[in-house]
Coordinates of C-alpha atoms in Angstrom, one line a residue:
X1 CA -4.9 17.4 -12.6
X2 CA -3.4 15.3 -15.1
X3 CA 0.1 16.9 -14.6
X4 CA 0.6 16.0 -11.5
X5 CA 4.4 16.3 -9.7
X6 CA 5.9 13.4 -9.1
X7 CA 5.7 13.1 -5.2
X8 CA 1.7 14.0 -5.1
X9 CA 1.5 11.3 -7.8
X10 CA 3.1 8.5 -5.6
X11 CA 1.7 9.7 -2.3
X12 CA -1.8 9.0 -4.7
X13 CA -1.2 5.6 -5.4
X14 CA -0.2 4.6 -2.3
X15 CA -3.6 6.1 -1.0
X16 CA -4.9 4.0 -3.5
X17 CA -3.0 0.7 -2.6
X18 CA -3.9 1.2 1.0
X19 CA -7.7 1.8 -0.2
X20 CA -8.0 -1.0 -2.3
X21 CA -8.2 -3.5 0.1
X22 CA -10.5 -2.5 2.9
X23 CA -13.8 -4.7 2.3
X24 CA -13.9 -7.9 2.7
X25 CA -14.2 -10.6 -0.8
X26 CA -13.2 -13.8 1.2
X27 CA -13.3 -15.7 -2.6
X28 CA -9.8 -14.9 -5.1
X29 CA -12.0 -16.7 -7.6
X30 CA -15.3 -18.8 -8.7
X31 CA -15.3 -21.4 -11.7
X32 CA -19.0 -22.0 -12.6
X33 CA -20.7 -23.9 -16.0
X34 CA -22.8 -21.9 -17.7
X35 CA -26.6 -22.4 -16.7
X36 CA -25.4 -22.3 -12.8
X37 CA -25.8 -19.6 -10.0
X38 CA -23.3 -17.7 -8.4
X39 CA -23.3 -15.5 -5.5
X40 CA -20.1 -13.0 -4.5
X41 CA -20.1 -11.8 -1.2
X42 CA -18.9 -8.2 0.4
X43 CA -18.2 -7.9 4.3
X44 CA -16.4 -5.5 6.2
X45 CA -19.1 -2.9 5.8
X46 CA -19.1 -1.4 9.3
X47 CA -16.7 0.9 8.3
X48 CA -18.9 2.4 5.6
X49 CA -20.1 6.1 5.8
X50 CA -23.6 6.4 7.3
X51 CA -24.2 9.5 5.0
X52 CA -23.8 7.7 2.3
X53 CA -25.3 4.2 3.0
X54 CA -24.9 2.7 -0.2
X55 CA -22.5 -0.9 -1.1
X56 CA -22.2 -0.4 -4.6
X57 CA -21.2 -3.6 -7.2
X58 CA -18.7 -3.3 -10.2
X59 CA -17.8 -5.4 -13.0
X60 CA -14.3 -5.4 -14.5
X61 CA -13.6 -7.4 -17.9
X62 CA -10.1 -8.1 -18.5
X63 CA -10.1 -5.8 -21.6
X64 CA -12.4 -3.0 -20.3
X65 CA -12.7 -0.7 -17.3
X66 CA -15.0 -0.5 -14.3
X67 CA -18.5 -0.7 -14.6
X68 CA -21.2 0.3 -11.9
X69 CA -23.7 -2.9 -12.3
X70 CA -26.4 -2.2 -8.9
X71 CA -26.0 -0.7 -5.5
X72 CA -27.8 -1.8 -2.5
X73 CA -29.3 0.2 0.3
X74 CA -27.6 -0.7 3.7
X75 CA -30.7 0.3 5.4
X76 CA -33.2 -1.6 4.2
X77 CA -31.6 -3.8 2.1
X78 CA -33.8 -2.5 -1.4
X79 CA -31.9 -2.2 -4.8
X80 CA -30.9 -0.1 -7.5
X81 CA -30.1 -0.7 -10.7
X82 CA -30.4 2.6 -12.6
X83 CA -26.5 2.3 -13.9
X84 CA -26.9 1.6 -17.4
X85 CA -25.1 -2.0 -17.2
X86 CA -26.0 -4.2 -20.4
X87 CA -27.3 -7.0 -18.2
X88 CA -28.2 -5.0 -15.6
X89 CA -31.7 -7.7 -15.5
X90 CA -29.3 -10.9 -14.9
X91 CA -28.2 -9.7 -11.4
X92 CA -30.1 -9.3 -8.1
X93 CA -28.2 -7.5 -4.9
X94 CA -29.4 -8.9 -1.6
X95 CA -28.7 -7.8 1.8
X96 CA -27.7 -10.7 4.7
X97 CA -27.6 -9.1 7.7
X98 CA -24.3 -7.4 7.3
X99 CA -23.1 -9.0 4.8
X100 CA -23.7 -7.8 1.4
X101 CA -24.1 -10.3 -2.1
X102 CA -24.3 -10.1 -6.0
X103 CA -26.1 -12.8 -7.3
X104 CA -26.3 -14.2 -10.9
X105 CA -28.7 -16.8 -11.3
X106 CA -28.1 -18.0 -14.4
X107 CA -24.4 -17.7 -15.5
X108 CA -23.4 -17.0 -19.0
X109 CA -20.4 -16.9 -20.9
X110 CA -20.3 -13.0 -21.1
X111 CA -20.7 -12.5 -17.1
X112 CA -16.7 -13.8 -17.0
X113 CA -15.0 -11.0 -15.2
X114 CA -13.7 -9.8 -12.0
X115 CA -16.7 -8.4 -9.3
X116 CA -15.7 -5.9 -6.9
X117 CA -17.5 -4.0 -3.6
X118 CA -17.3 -1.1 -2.7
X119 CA -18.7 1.7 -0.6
X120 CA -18.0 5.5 0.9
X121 CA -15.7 6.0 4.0
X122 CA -16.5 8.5 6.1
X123 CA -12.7 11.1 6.6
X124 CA -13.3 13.3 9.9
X125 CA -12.7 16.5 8.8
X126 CA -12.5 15.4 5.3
X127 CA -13.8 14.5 2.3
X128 CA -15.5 10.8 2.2
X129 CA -13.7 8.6 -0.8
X130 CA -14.6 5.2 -2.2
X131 CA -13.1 1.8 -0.3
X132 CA -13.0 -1.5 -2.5
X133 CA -12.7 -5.0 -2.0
X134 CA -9.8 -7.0 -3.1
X135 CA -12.1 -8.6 -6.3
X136 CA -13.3 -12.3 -7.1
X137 CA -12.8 -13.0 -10.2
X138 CA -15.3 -15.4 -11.9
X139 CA -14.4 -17.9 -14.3
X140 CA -17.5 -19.7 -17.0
X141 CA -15.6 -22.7 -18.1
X142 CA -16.3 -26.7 -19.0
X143 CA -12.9 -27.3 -16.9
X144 CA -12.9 -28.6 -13.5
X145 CA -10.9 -27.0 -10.4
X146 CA -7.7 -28.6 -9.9
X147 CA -6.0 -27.8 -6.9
X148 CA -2.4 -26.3 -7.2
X149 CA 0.8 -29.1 -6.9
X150 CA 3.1 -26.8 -4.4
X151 CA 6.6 -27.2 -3.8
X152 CA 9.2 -25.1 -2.2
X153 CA 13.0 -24.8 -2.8
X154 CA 16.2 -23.5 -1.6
X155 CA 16.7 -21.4 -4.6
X156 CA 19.7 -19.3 -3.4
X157 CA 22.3 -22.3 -2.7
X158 CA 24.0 -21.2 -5.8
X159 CA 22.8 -17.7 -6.2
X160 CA 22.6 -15.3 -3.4
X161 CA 21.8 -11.6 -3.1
X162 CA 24.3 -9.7 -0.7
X163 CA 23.2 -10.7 2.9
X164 CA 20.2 -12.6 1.5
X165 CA 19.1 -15.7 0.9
X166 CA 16.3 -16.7 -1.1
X167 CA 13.2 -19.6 -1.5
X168 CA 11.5 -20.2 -3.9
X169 CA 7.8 -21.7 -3.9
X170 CA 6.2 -23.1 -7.2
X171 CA 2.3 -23.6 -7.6
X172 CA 1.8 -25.1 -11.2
X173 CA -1.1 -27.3 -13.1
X174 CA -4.4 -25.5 -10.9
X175 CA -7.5 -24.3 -12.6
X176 CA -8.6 -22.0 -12.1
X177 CA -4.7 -20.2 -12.2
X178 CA -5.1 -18.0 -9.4
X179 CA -3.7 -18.1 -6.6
X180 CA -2.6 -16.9 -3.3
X181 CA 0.7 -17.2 -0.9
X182 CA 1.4 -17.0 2.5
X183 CA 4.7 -17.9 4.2
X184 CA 5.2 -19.3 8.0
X185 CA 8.2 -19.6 9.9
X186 CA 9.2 -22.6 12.8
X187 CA 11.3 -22.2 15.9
X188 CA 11.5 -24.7 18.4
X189 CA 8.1 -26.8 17.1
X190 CA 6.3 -23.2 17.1
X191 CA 4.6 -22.2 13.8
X192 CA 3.6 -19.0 13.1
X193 CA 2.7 -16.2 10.6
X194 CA 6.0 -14.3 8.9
X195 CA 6.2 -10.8 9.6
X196 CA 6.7 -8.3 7.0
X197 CA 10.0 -7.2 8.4
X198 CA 11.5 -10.8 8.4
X199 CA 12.1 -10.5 4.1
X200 CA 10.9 -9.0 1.3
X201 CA 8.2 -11.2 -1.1
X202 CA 8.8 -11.1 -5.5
X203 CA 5.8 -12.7 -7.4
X204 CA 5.7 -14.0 -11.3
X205 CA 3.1 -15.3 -13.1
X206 CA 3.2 -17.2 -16.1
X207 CA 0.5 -19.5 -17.8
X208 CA 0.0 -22.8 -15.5
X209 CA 2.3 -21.4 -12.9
X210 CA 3.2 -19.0 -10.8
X211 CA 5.9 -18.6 -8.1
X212 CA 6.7 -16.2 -5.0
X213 CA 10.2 -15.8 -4.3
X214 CA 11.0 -15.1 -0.5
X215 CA 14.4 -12.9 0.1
X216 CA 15.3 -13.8 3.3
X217 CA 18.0 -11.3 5.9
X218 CA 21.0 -12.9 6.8
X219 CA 20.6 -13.1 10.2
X220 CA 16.3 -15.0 10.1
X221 CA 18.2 -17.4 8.0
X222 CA 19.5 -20.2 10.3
X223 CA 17.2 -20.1 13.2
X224 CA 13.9 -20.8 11.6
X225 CA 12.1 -23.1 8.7
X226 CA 10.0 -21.8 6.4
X227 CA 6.7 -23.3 4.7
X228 CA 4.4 -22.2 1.8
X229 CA 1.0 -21.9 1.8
X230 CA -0.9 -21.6 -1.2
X231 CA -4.8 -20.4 -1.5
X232 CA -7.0 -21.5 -4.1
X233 CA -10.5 -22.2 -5.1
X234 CA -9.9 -25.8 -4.5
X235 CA -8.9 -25.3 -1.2
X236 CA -5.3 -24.5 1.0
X237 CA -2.4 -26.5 -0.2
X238 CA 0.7 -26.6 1.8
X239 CA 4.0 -27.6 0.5
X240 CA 4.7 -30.8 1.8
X241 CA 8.2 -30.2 3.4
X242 CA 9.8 -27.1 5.1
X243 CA 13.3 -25.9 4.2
X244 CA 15.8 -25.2 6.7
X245 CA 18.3 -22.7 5.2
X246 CA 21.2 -23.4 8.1
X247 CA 23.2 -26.0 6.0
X248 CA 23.3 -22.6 3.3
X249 CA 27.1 -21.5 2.1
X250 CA 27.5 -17.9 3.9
X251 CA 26.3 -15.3 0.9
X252 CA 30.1 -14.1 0.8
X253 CA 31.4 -17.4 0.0
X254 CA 29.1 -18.9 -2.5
X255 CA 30.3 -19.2 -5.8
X256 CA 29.7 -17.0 -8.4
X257 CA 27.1 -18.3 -11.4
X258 CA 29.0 -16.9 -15.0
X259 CA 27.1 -14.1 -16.8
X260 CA 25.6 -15.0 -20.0
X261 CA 26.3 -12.7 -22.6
X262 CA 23.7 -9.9 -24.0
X263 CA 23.3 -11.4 -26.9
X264 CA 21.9 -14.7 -25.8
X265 CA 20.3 -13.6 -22.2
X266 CA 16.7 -14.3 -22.1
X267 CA 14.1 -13.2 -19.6
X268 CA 14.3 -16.7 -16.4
X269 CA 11.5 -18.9 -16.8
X270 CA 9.6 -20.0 -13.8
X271 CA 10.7 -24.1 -13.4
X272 CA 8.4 -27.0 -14.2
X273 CA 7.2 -28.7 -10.6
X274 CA 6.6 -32.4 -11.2
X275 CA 3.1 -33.4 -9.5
X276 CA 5.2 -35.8 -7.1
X277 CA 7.9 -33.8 -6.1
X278 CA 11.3 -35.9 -4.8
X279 CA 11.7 -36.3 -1.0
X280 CA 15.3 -34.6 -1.4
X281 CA 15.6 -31.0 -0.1
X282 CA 17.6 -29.8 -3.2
X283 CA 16.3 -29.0 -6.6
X284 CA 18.4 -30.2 -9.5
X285 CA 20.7 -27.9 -10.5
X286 CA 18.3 -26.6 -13.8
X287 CA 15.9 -25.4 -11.1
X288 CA 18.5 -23.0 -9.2
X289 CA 18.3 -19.7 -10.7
X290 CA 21.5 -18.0 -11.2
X291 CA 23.0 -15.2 -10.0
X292 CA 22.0 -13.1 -12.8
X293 CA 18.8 -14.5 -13.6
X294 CA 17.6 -13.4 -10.3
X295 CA 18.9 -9.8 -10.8
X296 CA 16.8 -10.0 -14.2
X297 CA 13.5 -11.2 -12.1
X298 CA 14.0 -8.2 -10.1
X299 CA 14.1 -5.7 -12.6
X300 CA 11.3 -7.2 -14.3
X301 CA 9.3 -7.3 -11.1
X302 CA 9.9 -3.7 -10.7
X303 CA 8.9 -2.8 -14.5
X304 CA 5.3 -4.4 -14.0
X305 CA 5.1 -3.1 -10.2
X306 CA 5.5 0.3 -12.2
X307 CA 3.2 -0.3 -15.0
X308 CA 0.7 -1.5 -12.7
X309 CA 1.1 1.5 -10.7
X310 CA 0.5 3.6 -13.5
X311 CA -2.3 1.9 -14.4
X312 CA -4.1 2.4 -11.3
X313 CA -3.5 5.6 -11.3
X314 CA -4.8 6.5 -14.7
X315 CA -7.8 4.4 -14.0
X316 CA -8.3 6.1 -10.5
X317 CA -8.2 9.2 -12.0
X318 CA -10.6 8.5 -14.9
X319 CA -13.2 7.6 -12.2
X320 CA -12.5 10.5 -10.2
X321 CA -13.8 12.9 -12.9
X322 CA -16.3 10.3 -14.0
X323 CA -17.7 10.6 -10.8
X324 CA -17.1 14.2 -9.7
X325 CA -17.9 13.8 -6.0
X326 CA -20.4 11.9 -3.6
X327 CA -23.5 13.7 -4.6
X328 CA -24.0 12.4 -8.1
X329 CA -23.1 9.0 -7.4
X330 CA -26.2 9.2 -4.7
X331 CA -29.0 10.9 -7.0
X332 CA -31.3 7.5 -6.6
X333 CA -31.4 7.9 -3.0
X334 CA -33.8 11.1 -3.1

């Protein structure tokens, strides 16, 4: 199983990818002092196999894999905690109505991690595999949460891809650091949700910032603005102006940024966003990414999409032989 072709491995992770997702974990993250309570919550459960009627709670430590902590009974709500986990004592799984929640009611250092849901789902005609929530990762710290400072730039009028042109949105100086973006588009005083097909989404992280860069057709690029939107644990923060990319050079005309040689190149570093960013719709020049620095973000972005990839997969395949089906994973039901 290990030696799988190519093609069966990728049609696996994208099972995966499209699996990961399917409950609901409305929080990205928690920050919490130790001696507090915490309480992570798992919707979306309707879809969960009646055969199997069990939402099941894992903990993920950076530096470790999955481990099974409890699993609680979706008929009548009872617990079970029969996995093993270290401090299996410290947590308590409670049904509400159809919503399904860890609690920890007294935080420690140690219970810093990432908690995920998860559950069967039932395949007609097929066997039942395991659906996860996207995570919420808990944070034990003395620090405060600081919302994100946002701000969003016309990073391509220097540097554009063939037929594209490109934004750039910065969220920089939050704590806890993760975060989420979104992207809306406005015609004619009419805001609404960019589709998927309207331009393709890069994301890099780095410590006390990250940014998504959004690569924008040719043709989306003068009759709409664009905004960012950026989720925290602090709350939504919205950049506070949107860029128009009509006043853009045409991508065949813009000049082209100089190559720096081999020997010197080093990997583009995400720009510093001042907490009050200037009213002008330009970045200074140092913020415009060249030509070639945003040909480097791409291959890096497609290095870690790949490593991540491969990382799933060897995880995902780990638990498939740990668990070895349905039936042994529901042994405490009988």
């Amino acid at each position: 199983m290990l030696f799988l072709p190519a093609a069966a491995l990728c049609c696996l992770c994208s099972a995966l990818v499209a699996m990961a997702a399917e409950l609901i974990q409305d929080d990205l993250t928690l920050t919490r002092r130790a001696g507090k309570k915490v309480s992570f919550s798992c919707g979306g459960t309707n879809q969960c196999d009646s055969s199997y009627p069990y939402v099941y709670w894992y903990q993920k430590i950076d530096t470790e894999t999955f481990t099974r902590i409890l699993s609680i009974d979706m008929s009548n709500g009872n617990e079970y905690k029969g996995f093993n986990h270290p401090q299996k004592n410290d947590f308590s799984g409670v049904k509400n109505e159809n919503v399904y929640e860890l609690k920890i009611q007294t935080v420690k250092l140690l219970h810093s991690a990432t908690y995920y849901c998860s559950c069967w789902k039932d395949v007609p005609g097929g066997n039942p595999f395991m659906i996860f929530g996207s995570g919420t990762k808990l944070f034990v710290t003395v620090e405060r949460v600081v919302k994100p400072v946002v701000s969003v730039y016309p990073a391509a009028s220097r540097a554009h891809l063939e037929g594209k042109s490109s934004l750039l949105c910065l969220a920089s100086a939050m704590s806890p650091p993760v975060v989420q973006f979104s992207w809306k588009r406005q015609k004619n005083g009419q805001l609404e949700d960019l589709p998927p097909a309207a331009g393709e989404r890069l994301e890099l992280r780095e410590p006390g910032r990250t940014a998504s860069i959004l690569l924008l057709h040719q043709q989306e690029r003068s009759t709409y603005k664009y905004r960012c939107s950026v989720k925290h644990e602090g709350g939504t923060v919205r950049a506070q102006t949107e860029q128009d990319l009509s006043t853009l050079p045409s991508p065949t005309t813009a000049p082209t940024a100089t190559p720096t040689s081999a020997s010197t190149a080093t990997p583009p570093a995400v720009p510093s966003a001042s907490p009050t960013p200037a009213p002008s719709a330009d970045p200074p020049a140092a913020l415009v990414p060249s030509q070639y620095q945003v040909k480097l973000l791409c291959v890096l972005y497609t290095v870690l999409i790949v490593k991540s990839l491969v990382y799933c997969c060897g995880l995902s395949l780990l638990m498939i032989l740990r668990n070895k089906g349905p039936s042994t994973n529901c042994t405490h039901a009988d």
